[in-house]
mmCIF file of C-alpha atoms and ligand atoms in Angstrom:
data_model
loop_
_atom_site.group_PDB
_atom_site.id
_atom_site.type_symbol
_atom_site.label_atom_id
_atom_site.label_comp_id
_atom_site.label_asym_id
_atom_site.label_seq_id
_atom_site.Cartn_x
_atom_site.Cartn_y
_atom_site.Cartn_z
ATOM 1 C CA UNK A 1 25.533 -28.283 16.437
ATOM 2 C CA UNK A 2 23.161 -29.199 19.518
ATOM 3 C CA UNK A 3 19.827 -27.744 19.424
ATOM 4 C CA UNK A 4 18.791 -25.519 22.356
ATOM 5 C CA UNK A 5 15.691 -27.004 23.650
ATOM 6 C CA UNK A 6 15.468 -24.969 26.710
ATOM 7 C CA UNK A 7 13.753 -22.225 24.669
ATOM 8 C CA UNK A 8 10.720 -23.456 22.599
ATOM 9 C CA UNK A 9 10.505 -20.128 20.546
ATOM 10 C CA UNK A 10 13.010 -20.198 17.620
ATOM 11 C CA UNK A 11 15.165 -17.200 17.073
ATOM 12 C CA UNK A 12 14.326 -15.038 14.367
ATOM 13 C CA UNK A 13 17.266 -13.705 12.025
ATOM 14 C CA UNK A 14 16.355 -10.146 12.301
ATOM 15 C CA UNK A 15 18.774 -7.336 12.673
ATOM 16 C CA UNK A 16 18.255 -6.084 16.135
ATOM 17 C CA UNK A 17 19.492 -2.595 15.317
ATOM 18 C CA UNK A 18 17.216 -2.360 12.332
ATOM 19 C CA UNK A 19 15.648 1.232 12.147
ATOM 20 C CA UNK A 20 12.099 1.483 11.429
ATOM 21 C CA UNK A 21 10.611 4.849 10.597
ATOM 22 C CA UNK A 22 6.828 5.779 10.550
ATOM 23 C CA UNK A 23 5.644 7.482 7.465
ATOM 24 C CA UNK A 24 2.399 9.374 7.775
ATOM 25 C CA UNK A 25 -0.380 8.395 5.435
ATOM 26 C CA UNK A 26 -1.895 11.841 5.028
ATOM 27 C CA UNK A 27 -5.228 12.648 3.304
ATOM 28 C CA UNK A 28 -5.252 13.590 -0.518
ATOM 29 C CA UNK A 29 -5.515 17.343 0.280
ATOM 30 C CA UNK A 30 -1.903 17.024 1.963
ATOM 31 C CA UNK A 31 -0.420 14.208 -0.353
ATOM 32 C CA UNK A 32 -1.599 15.103 -3.726
ATOM 33 C CA UNK A 33 -0.850 17.909 -6.221
ATOM 34 C CA UNK A 34 -3.421 20.699 -6.078
ATOM 35 C CA UNK A 35 -5.650 20.378 -9.017
ATOM 36 C CA UNK A 36 -5.931 23.073 -11.531
ATOM 37 C CA UNK A 37 -8.785 25.167 -12.798
ATOM 38 C CA UNK A 38 -8.755 27.222 -16.158
ATOM 39 C CA UNK A 39 -9.292 30.995 -15.766
ATOM 40 C CA UNK A 40 -9.234 33.968 -18.273
ATOM 41 C CA UNK A 41 -6.168 36.103 -17.805
ATOM 42 C CA UNK A 42 -6.002 39.534 -19.248
ATOM 43 C CA UNK A 43 -2.537 41.001 -20.002
ATOM 44 C CA UNK A 44 -2.504 44.787 -19.566
ATOM 45 C CA UNK A 45 -0.512 47.117 -21.649
ATOM 46 C CA UNK A 46 1.126 48.681 -18.612
ATOM 47 C CA UNK A 47 1.268 48.913 -14.904
ATOM 48 C CA UNK A 48 -0.566 52.072 -14.646
ATOM 49 C CA UNK A 49 -3.819 50.555 -15.667
ATOM 50 C CA UNK A 50 -3.671 47.993 -12.881
ATOM 51 C CA UNK A 51 -5.010 50.023 -9.971
ATOM 52 C CA UNK A 52 -8.087 51.113 -12.080
ATOM 53 C CA UNK A 53 -9.074 47.709 -13.129
ATOM 54 C CA UNK A 54 -8.314 46.213 -9.935
ATOM 55 C CA UNK A 55 -10.636 48.485 -7.940
ATOM 56 C CA UNK A 56 -13.525 47.705 -10.428
ATOM 57 C CA UNK A 57 -12.566 43.960 -10.443
ATOM 58 C CA UNK A 58 -12.436 43.530 -6.575
ATOM 59 C CA UNK A 59 -15.585 45.021 -6.208
ATOM 60 C CA UNK A 60 -17.710 43.336 -8.964
ATOM 61 C CA UNK A 61 -15.814 40.042 -9.341
ATOM 62 C CA UNK A 62 -13.993 39.337 -6.253
ATOM 63 C CA UNK A 63 -11.846 36.118 -6.072
ATOM 64 C CA UNK A 64 -13.682 35.009 -2.849
ATOM 65 C CA UNK A 65 -16.728 34.829 -5.082
ATOM 66 C CA UNK A 66 -15.043 32.350 -7.304
ATOM 67 C CA UNK A 67 -13.420 30.362 -4.428
ATOM 68 C CA UNK A 68 -9.988 31.409 -5.647
ATOM 69 C CA UNK A 69 -9.108 33.659 -2.579
ATOM 70 C CA UNK A 70 -5.790 31.722 -2.125
ATOM 71 C CA UNK A 71 -4.498 33.279 -5.335
ATOM 72 C CA UNK A 72 -2.988 36.681 -5.870
ATOM 73 C CA UNK A 73 -4.989 38.649 -8.568
ATOM 74 C CA UNK A 74 -1.949 39.996 -10.526
ATOM 75 C CA UNK A 75 1.302 38.632 -11.855
ATOM 76 C CA UNK A 76 3.328 41.330 -13.474
ATOM 77 C CA UNK A 77 0.916 42.369 -16.097
ATOM 78 C CA UNK A 78 -1.396 39.571 -15.961
ATOM 79 C CA UNK A 79 -4.613 39.702 -14.008
ATOM 80 C CA UNK A 80 -7.177 36.911 -13.178
ATOM 81 C CA UNK A 81 -10.702 37.841 -14.601
ATOM 82 C CA UNK A 82 -12.864 34.898 -13.753
ATOM 83 C CA UNK A 83 -13.145 31.024 -14.397
ATOM 84 C CA UNK A 84 -13.853 29.851 -17.764
ATOM 85 C CA UNK A 85 -16.455 27.634 -16.298
ATOM 86 C CA UNK A 86 -18.407 30.689 -14.886
ATOM 87 C CA UNK A 87 -19.488 31.761 -18.423
ATOM 88 C CA UNK A 88 -22.711 30.340 -19.545
ATOM 89 C CA UNK A 89 -23.782 31.352 -23.158
ATOM 90 C CA UNK A 90 -22.146 34.498 -22.932
ATOM 91 C CA UNK A 91 -18.490 35.528 -24.374
ATOM 92 C CA UNK A 92 -16.025 37.099 -22.031
ATOM 93 C CA UNK A 93 -16.885 40.593 -23.075
ATOM 94 C CA UNK A 94 -20.677 40.264 -22.334
ATOM 95 C CA UNK A 95 -19.852 38.568 -19.023
ATOM 96 C CA UNK A 96 -17.634 41.291 -17.820
ATOM 97 C CA UNK A 97 -20.322 43.842 -18.710
ATOM 98 C CA UNK A 98 -23.272 41.826 -17.102
ATOM 99 C CA UNK A 99 -21.259 41.721 -13.741
ATOM 100 C CA UNK A 100 -21.262 45.556 -13.841
ATOM 101 C CA UNK A 101 -17.750 46.524 -14.957
ATOM 102 C CA UNK A 102 -17.706 49.951 -16.701
ATOM 103 C CA UNK A 103 -17.257 49.805 -20.407
ATOM 104 C CA UNK A 104 -13.785 51.613 -20.256
ATOM 105 C CA UNK A 105 -12.549 48.893 -17.880
ATOM 106 C CA UNK A 106 -14.053 46.074 -20.134
ATOM 107 C CA UNK A 107 -12.295 47.522 -23.195
ATOM 108 C CA UNK A 108 -8.876 47.498 -21.246
ATOM 109 C CA UNK A 109 -9.255 43.904 -20.038
ATOM 110 C CA UNK A 110 -10.657 42.427 -23.292
ATOM 111 C CA UNK A 111 -7.718 43.724 -25.338
ATOM 112 C CA UNK A 112 -5.522 40.843 -24.836
ATOM 113 C CA UNK A 113 -7.302 37.755 -23.141
ATOM 114 C CA UNK A 114 -6.199 34.036 -22.869
ATOM 115 C CA UNK A 115 -6.880 30.916 -20.800
ATOM 116 C CA UNK A 116 -4.679 29.858 -18.309
ATOM 117 C CA UNK A 117 -4.585 26.988 -15.523
ATOM 118 C CA UNK A 118 -4.266 28.033 -11.854
ATOM 119 C CA UNK A 119 -4.332 26.140 -8.683
ATOM 120 C CA UNK A 120 -7.933 25.437 -7.891
ATOM 121 C CA UNK A 121 -7.632 24.934 -3.927
ATOM 122 C CA UNK A 122 -5.155 26.472 -1.427
ATOM 123 C CA UNK A 123 -1.824 24.934 -0.780
ATOM 124 C CA UNK A 124 -1.832 22.954 2.600
ATOM 125 C CA UNK A 125 1.904 22.152 2.823
ATOM 126 C CA UNK A 126 5.052 23.766 1.708
ATOM 127 C CA UNK A 127 5.827 21.485 -1.138
ATOM 128 C CA UNK A 128 2.439 22.039 -2.648
ATOM 129 C CA UNK A 129 2.906 25.834 -2.132
ATOM 130 C CA UNK A 130 6.295 25.719 -4.014
ATOM 131 C CA UNK A 131 4.913 23.801 -6.785
ATOM 132 C CA UNK A 132 1.565 26.032 -6.906
ATOM 133 C CA UNK A 133 4.126 29.137 -7.024
ATOM 134 C CA UNK A 134 5.558 27.979 -10.247
ATOM 135 C CA UNK A 135 2.284 28.375 -11.847
ATOM 136 C CA UNK A 136 0.794 31.318 -10.128
ATOM 137 C CA UNK A 137 1.473 33.554 -7.122
ATOM 138 C CA UNK A 138 -0.444 31.849 -3.963
ATOM 139 C CA UNK A 139 -1.070 32.713 -0.377
ATOM 140 C CA UNK A 140 -0.038 30.243 2.187
ATOM 141 C CA UNK A 141 -0.522 29.707 5.868
ATOM 142 C CA UNK A 142 1.921 26.974 6.987
ATOM 143 C CA UNK A 143 0.776 24.621 9.592
ATOM 144 C CA UNK A 144 3.721 23.325 11.788
ATOM 145 C CA UNK A 145 2.141 20.199 12.951
ATOM 146 C CA UNK A 146 0.909 18.989 9.275
ATOM 147 C CA UNK A 147 4.540 19.758 8.079
ATOM 148 C CA UNK A 148 5.904 17.670 10.742
ATOM 149 C CA UNK A 149 3.683 14.685 10.064
ATOM 150 C CA UNK A 150 4.701 15.122 6.389
ATOM 151 C CA UNK A 151 8.545 15.380 6.739
ATOM 152 C CA UNK A 152 8.742 12.924 9.624
ATOM 153 C CA UNK A 153 9.878 15.554 12.057
ATOM 154 C CA UNK A 154 7.079 14.598 14.343
ATOM 155 C CA UNK A 155 9.093 11.839 15.859
ATOM 156 C CA UNK A 156 12.240 12.365 17.886
ATOM 157 C CA UNK A 157 15.075 9.747 18.085
ATOM 158 C CA UNK A 158 13.598 8.295 21.263
ATOM 159 C CA UNK A 159 10.306 7.741 19.741
ATOM 160 C CA UNK A 160 11.850 6.295 16.502
ATOM 161 C CA UNK A 161 13.623 3.670 18.839
ATOM 162 C CA UNK A 162 10.416 2.959 20.408
ATOM 163 C CA UNK A 163 8.791 2.124 17.060
ATOM 164 C CA UNK A 164 11.580 -0.053 16.116
ATOM 165 C CA UNK A 165 11.382 -1.833 19.364
ATOM 166 C CA UNK A 166 7.619 -2.258 19.016
ATOM 167 C CA UNK A 167 7.906 -3.476 15.330
ATOM 168 C CA UNK A 168 10.663 -5.735 16.484
ATOM 169 C CA UNK A 169 8.548 -7.494 19.086
ATOM 170 C CA UNK A 170 5.438 -7.498 16.791
ATOM 171 C CA UNK A 171 7.290 -9.321 13.830
ATOM 172 C CA UNK A 172 9.096 -11.685 16.224
ATOM 173 C CA UNK A 173 5.744 -12.698 17.728
ATOM 174 C CA UNK A 174 4.196 -12.874 14.152
ATOM 175 C CA UNK A 175 6.852 -15.038 12.609
ATOM 176 C CA UNK A 176 7.961 -17.250 15.470
ATOM 177 C CA UNK A 177 4.842 -17.618 17.412
ATOM 178 C CA UNK A 178 2.025 -17.048 15.100
ATOM 179 C CA UNK A 179 3.234 -18.681 11.885
ATOM 180 C CA UNK A 180 2.960 -15.479 9.830
ATOM 181 C CA UNK A 181 -0.692 -14.541 10.858
ATOM 182 C CA UNK A 182 -1.521 -10.705 11.230
ATOM 183 C CA UNK A 183 -0.550 -9.547 14.646
ATOM 184 C CA UNK A 184 -1.084 -6.408 16.421
ATOM 185 C CA UNK A 185 -0.085 -4.438 19.717
ATOM 186 C CA UNK A 186 -1.877 -1.862 21.487
ATOM 187 C CA UNK A 187 0.295 0.587 23.265
ATOM 188 C CA UNK A 188 -0.416 3.387 25.951
ATOM 189 C CA UNK A 189 1.827 6.131 24.584
ATOM 190 C CA UNK A 190 1.951 8.029 27.909
ATOM 191 C CA UNK A 191 3.588 5.291 29.709
ATOM 192 C CA UNK A 192 5.070 3.596 26.602
ATOM 193 C CA UNK A 193 3.488 0.297 27.651
ATOM 194 C CA UNK A 194 2.017 -2.678 25.961
ATOM 195 C CA UNK A 195 -1.874 -2.740 26.706
ATOM 196 C CA UNK A 196 -2.778 -5.816 24.602
ATOM 197 C CA UNK A 197 -1.225 -8.026 22.171
ATOM 198 C CA UNK A 198 -3.371 -10.298 19.848
ATOM 199 C CA UNK A 199 -3.194 -12.184 16.522
ATOM 200 C CA UNK A 200 -5.703 -13.161 14.001
ATOM 201 C CA UNK A 201 -8.242 -15.719 14.990
ATOM 202 C CA UNK A 202 -10.208 -15.792 11.737
ATOM 203 C CA UNK A 203 -9.980 -19.582 11.720
ATOM 204 C CA UNK A 204 -12.531 -19.457 14.698
ATOM 205 C CA UNK A 205 -14.896 -16.761 13.263
ATOM 206 C CA UNK A 206 -14.560 -14.805 9.960
ATOM 207 C CA UNK A 207 -14.828 -11.431 11.969
ATOM 208 C CA UNK A 208 -12.120 -12.425 14.495
ATOM 209 C CA UNK A 209 -9.395 -10.428 12.590
ATOM 210 C CA UNK A 210 -6.411 -9.124 14.261
ATOM 211 C CA UNK A 211 -7.587 -5.666 14.937
ATOM 212 C CA UNK A 212 -10.914 -6.932 16.350
ATOM 213 C CA UNK A 213 -9.227 -9.296 18.681
ATOM 214 C CA UNK A 214 -6.851 -6.400 19.725
ATOM 215 C CA UNK A 215 -9.815 -4.181 20.648
ATOM 216 C CA UNK A 216 -11.427 -7.091 22.457
ATOM 217 C CA UNK A 217 -8.301 -7.590 24.395
ATOM 218 C CA UNK A 218 -8.033 -4.103 25.176
ATOM 219 C CA UNK A 219 -11.668 -4.259 26.427
ATOM 220 C CA UNK A 220 -10.514 -7.045 28.834
ATOM 221 C CA UNK A 221 -8.230 -4.524 30.472
ATOM 222 C CA UNK A 222 -11.502 -2.470 31.391
ATOM 223 C CA UNK A 223 -13.604 -5.496 32.729
ATOM 224 C CA UNK A 224 -15.110 -6.038 29.275
ATOM 225 C CA UNK A 225 -14.334 -8.379 26.097
ATOM 226 C CA UNK A 226 -16.853 -10.135 24.108
ATOM 227 C CA UNK A 227 -15.001 -13.218 23.148
ATOM 228 C CA UNK A 228 -13.853 -14.377 26.696
ATOM 229 C CA UNK A 229 -15.155 -17.870 25.960
ATOM 230 C CA UNK A 230 -13.640 -18.320 22.323
ATOM 231 C CA UNK A 231 -10.222 -17.277 23.610
ATOM 232 C CA UNK A 232 -10.356 -18.713 27.244
ATOM 233 C CA UNK A 233 -7.503 -21.040 26.469
ATOM 234 C CA UNK A 234 -5.041 -17.986 25.474
ATOM 235 C CA UNK A 235 -5.639 -16.690 29.164
ATOM 236 C CA UNK A 236 -4.434 -19.525 31.449
ATOM 237 C CA UNK A 237 -6.010 -18.056 34.344
ATOM 238 C CA UNK A 238 -8.940 -15.469 33.590
ATOM 239 C CA UNK A 239 -8.445 -13.911 36.902
ATOM 240 C CA UNK A 240 -5.825 -11.135 37.318
ATOM 241 C CA UNK A 241 -2.507 -13.013 37.715
ATOM 242 C CA UNK A 242 -0.215 -10.365 39.118
ATOM 243 C CA UNK A 243 3.510 -10.468 38.722
ATOM 244 C CA UNK A 244 5.712 -9.002 40.931
ATOM 245 C CA UNK A 245 8.037 -7.598 38.200
ATOM 246 C CA UNK A 246 5.479 -5.713 36.212
ATOM 247 C CA UNK A 247 7.190 -2.485 35.430
ATOM 248 C CA UNK A 248 4.261 -0.055 34.950
ATOM 249 C CA UNK A 249 0.747 -0.940 35.454
ATOM 250 C CA UNK A 250 -0.850 -3.803 36.993
ATOM 251 C CA UNK A 251 -3.425 -4.616 34.453
ATOM 252 C CA UNK A 252 -2.052 -7.396 32.220
ATOM 253 C CA UNK A 253 -5.477 -8.988 31.206
ATOM 254 C CA UNK A 254 -5.110 -7.813 27.566
ATOM 255 C CA UNK A 255 -2.112 -10.148 26.906
ATOM 256 C CA UNK A 256 -2.389 -13.614 26.522
ATOM 257 C CA UNK A 257 -0.255 -15.781 28.908
ATOM 258 C CA UNK A 258 2.236 -17.047 26.251
ATOM 259 C CA UNK A 259 2.944 -13.616 24.889
ATOM 260 C CA UNK A 260 3.334 -12.115 28.520
ATOM 261 C CA UNK A 261 5.983 -15.089 29.377
ATOM 262 C CA UNK A 262 7.688 -14.402 26.135
ATOM 263 C CA UNK A 263 8.195 -10.767 26.588
ATOM 264 C CA UNK A 264 9.096 -11.206 30.168
ATOM 265 C CA UNK A 265 11.662 -13.902 29.620
ATOM 266 C CA UNK A 266 13.382 -12.857 26.223
ATOM 267 C CA UNK A 267 16.343 -10.653 26.801
ATOM 268 C CA UNK A 268 15.718 -8.676 23.649
ATOM 269 C CA UNK A 269 12.571 -7.247 24.979
ATOM 270 C CA UNK A 270 13.490 -6.741 28.561
ATOM 271 C CA UNK A 271 12.957 -3.117 28.173
ATOM 272 C CA UNK A 272 9.552 -3.308 26.936
ATOM 273 C CA UNK A 273 6.808 -2.280 29.650
ATOM 274 C CA UNK A 274 3.744 -3.885 29.963
ATOM 275 C CA UNK A 275 0.274 -3.208 31.475
ATOM 276 C CA UNK A 276 -2.694 -0.932 31.092
ATOM 277 C CA UNK A 277 -4.046 1.673 33.385
ATOM 278 C CA UNK A 278 -6.475 0.760 36.101
ATOM 279 C CA UNK A 279 -9.994 1.499 35.213
ATOM 280 C CA UNK A 280 -10.635 5.059 36.695
ATOM 281 C CA UNK A 281 -12.857 4.181 39.677
ATOM 282 C CA UNK A 282 -10.147 1.995 41.114
ATOM 283 C CA UNK A 283 -7.607 4.741 41.240
ATOM 284 C CA UNK A 284 -6.814 6.726 44.239
ATOM 285 C CA UNK A 285 -7.307 10.396 44.353
ATOM 286 C CA UNK A 286 -3.354 11.417 43.884
ATOM 287 C CA UNK A 287 -3.100 9.150 40.948
ATOM 288 C CA UNK A 288 -5.987 10.722 39.120
ATOM 289 C CA UNK A 289 -4.241 14.063 39.786
ATOM 290 C CA UNK A 290 -0.946 12.705 38.404
ATOM 291 C CA UNK A 291 -2.480 11.536 35.271
ATOM 292 C CA UNK A 292 -4.523 14.538 34.710
ATOM 293 C CA UNK A 293 -1.390 16.496 33.916
ATOM 294 C CA UNK A 294 -0.905 14.310 30.746
ATOM 295 C CA UNK A 295 -3.197 15.870 28.217
ATOM 296 C CA UNK A 296 -4.238 12.970 26.071
ATOM 297 C CA UNK A 297 -7.613 13.202 24.451
ATOM 298 C CA UNK A 298 -10.030 13.152 27.134
ATOM 299 C CA UNK A 299 -8.434 10.214 28.844
ATOM 300 C CA UNK A 300 -7.795 12.016 32.000
ATOM 301 C CA UNK A 301 -11.349 12.847 32.231
ATOM 302 C CA UNK A 302 -13.132 9.571 31.709
ATOM 303 C CA UNK A 303 -10.435 7.071 32.107
ATOM 304 C CA UNK A 304 -9.662 4.706 29.123
ATOM 305 C CA UNK A 305 -12.582 3.780 26.921
ATOM 306 C CA UNK A 306 -11.424 1.035 24.863
ATOM 307 C CA UNK A 307 -8.568 2.481 22.789
ATOM 308 C CA UNK A 308 -8.950 6.103 23.658
ATOM 309 C CA UNK A 309 -5.424 7.799 23.623
ATOM 310 C CA UNK A 310 -4.029 4.547 22.619
ATOM 311 C CA UNK A 311 -1.844 3.841 19.647
ATOM 312 C CA UNK A 312 -2.032 0.359 17.701
ATOM 313 C CA UNK A 313 0.754 -1.400 15.816
ATOM 314 C CA UNK A 314 -0.512 -3.884 13.143
ATOM 315 C CA UNK A 315 1.604 -6.122 11.074
ATOM 316 C CA UNK A 316 -0.728 -5.352 8.009
ATOM 317 C CA UNK A 317 -3.284 -2.693 7.059
ATOM 318 C CA UNK A 318 -6.631 -3.162 8.452
ATOM 319 C CA UNK A 319 -9.784 -4.218 6.208
ATOM 320 C CA UNK A 320 -12.642 -1.775 6.105
ATOM 321 C CA UNK A 321 -14.415 -3.715 8.962
ATOM 322 C CA UNK A 322 -11.510 -3.496 11.240
ATOM 323 C CA UNK A 323 -10.661 0.133 10.174
ATOM 324 C CA UNK A 324 -14.120 1.165 11.293
ATOM 325 C CA UNK A 325 -13.846 -0.897 14.385
ATOM 326 C CA UNK A 326 -10.712 1.184 15.270
ATOM 327 C CA UNK A 327 -12.717 4.335 14.645
ATOM 328 C CA UNK A 328 -15.461 3.159 16.935
ATOM 329 C CA UNK A 329 -12.953 2.172 19.632
ATOM 330 C CA UNK A 330 -11.270 5.673 19.500
ATOM 331 C CA UNK A 331 -7.870 4.650 18.588
ATOM 332 C CA UNK A 332 -5.337 7.507 18.506
ATOM 333 C CA UNK A 333 -2.882 6.417 15.958
ATOM 334 C CA UNK A 334 -2.682 3.324 13.883
ATOM 335 C CA UNK A 335 0.578 2.132 12.561
ATOM 336 C CA UNK A 336 0.899 -0.757 10.302
ATOM 337 C CA UNK A 337 3.851 -2.507 8.255
ATOM 338 C CA UNK A 338 2.510 -4.050 5.019
ATOM 339 C CA UNK A 339 -0.190 -2.921 2.742
ATOM 340 C CA UNK A 340 -3.208 -5.237 2.368
ATOM 341 C CA UNK A 341 -5.141 -6.107 -0.940
ATOM 342 C CA UNK A 342 -8.349 -4.919 0.662
ATOM 343 C CA UNK A 343 -6.840 -2.361 3.005
ATOM 344 C CA UNK A 344 -8.943 0.828 4.004
ATOM 345 C CA UNK A 345 -6.341 3.180 5.028
ATOM 346 C CA UNK A 346 -4.269 3.580 1.862
ATOM 347 C CA UNK A 347 -4.750 0.736 -0.701
ATOM 348 C CA UNK A 348 -8.277 0.789 -1.479
ATOM 349 C CA UNK A 349 -9.149 4.147 0.112
ATOM 350 C CA UNK A 350 -8.252 6.356 3.097
ATOM 351 C CA UNK A 351 -11.023 5.888 5.727
ATOM 352 C CA UNK A 352 -9.312 8.395 8.073
ATOM 353 C CA UNK A 353 -10.012 11.044 5.231
ATOM 354 C CA UNK A 354 -13.769 10.698 5.566
ATOM 355 C CA UNK A 355 -14.576 14.037 7.344
ATOM 356 C CA UNK A 356 -18.117 13.047 8.265
ATOM 357 C CA UNK A 357 -16.914 10.296 10.676
ATOM 358 C CA UNK A 358 -17.107 11.454 14.277
ATOM 359 C CA UNK A 359 -13.443 10.309 15.206
ATOM 360 C CA UNK A 360 -10.319 10.325 13.187
ATOM 361 C CA UNK A 361 -7.120 8.506 14.040
ATOM 362 C CA UNK A 362 -3.672 9.208 12.488
ATOM 363 C CA UNK A 363 -2.136 6.646 10.194
ATOM 364 C CA UNK A 364 1.409 5.646 9.734
ATOM 365 C CA UNK A 365 3.127 2.922 7.734
ATOM 366 C CA UNK A 366 6.112 1.651 9.289
ATOM 367 C CA UNK A 367 8.939 1.234 6.879
ATOM 368 C CA UNK A 368 12.499 0.013 6.817
ATOM 369 C CA UNK A 369 15.163 2.092 4.760
ATOM 370 C CA UNK A 370 15.631 0.632 1.229
ATOM 371 C CA UNK A 371 12.530 -1.937 1.509
ATOM 372 C CA UNK A 372 9.584 -2.036 -0.833
ATOM 373 C CA UNK A 373 6.631 -0.834 1.442
ATOM 374 C CA UNK A 374 4.176 -0.740 -1.449
ATOM 375 C CA UNK A 375 4.204 -4.450 -1.802
ATOM 376 C CA UNK A 376 0.601 -5.702 -1.185
ATOM 377 C CA UNK A 377 0.026 -8.792 0.665
ATOM 378 C CA UNK A 378 -3.191 -11.123 -0.022
ATOM 379 C CA UNK A 379 -4.386 -12.586 3.210
HETATM 380 ZN ZN1 ZN B 1 -10.268 -6.905 9.195
#
């Protein structure tokens, strides 16, 4: 069979209709079972005793004081007294007396006591609630948004299709143009447009990992970019080269020339939009008004600042340096395909779970039905 030399980029044998789905990497309070804590339970003789002992218990030993306010106090004839760990050198009778319960109530409560494990923290998601309920009755305030992240319903069909298209483009570039090096794409989710596209340049400098390159290329669309000299060969003409057929936004300076040419000429990616928003100062007044209606972070107020409001798609989980770089650059969401041995979003730890950081992005792993997504890559 004659080889087709007209197209220098070899075809990737990928199923074009392959469906990707994005699975949220939630912080441990949402993704793990609720830990248990041991309490003393008292089993009463009959229900008539409940109101009497409850009155004194809720006054002298309120659940709030033990950080157990997410629990109901009573289950049938069982009643929670206190955490086992709250007793120092006392026995339970001495302890109940010491908090001020009347002798008669202490006698009733101490008749039949046993230790029992209850959920130590409030359930955050319905699955945790249902599991906790099998152990002890809990209070639960459902959070619709977090539930949708957990069960995947956050994305509609159109958005899932978009993830698939971007993942397809990302892997095609990685496999066919970059010899399997880590690659990444930055998307403006408001316009569904490619802002920047980069691959690892760790061969030039050990800090030029793919996500760092991607942030640098995003900065180029805002008249920045720290590595202009190092990557000058990737951008044939550093002045803005305008294409007549750019579908959305005129700023294409975040996309190296050969990727740009590839996206614009390959039939499979003809629907993919390219270009970033103009820096705010260059926008006309009506453009600003139009953009202001889209409520994304504080983007409409200040214009893009690095990755503010942007989503990043990476072929692999970022390392700690890069994950932190994405915090500093204010990414909105990070999607990655493969786990990395030194990954900082799920494999080693979850950087986005650190509450003390001043910015948090949402993290998703892009998976394909039936494929092993826990496999870790060492590069
Ligand atoms: Zn890195």
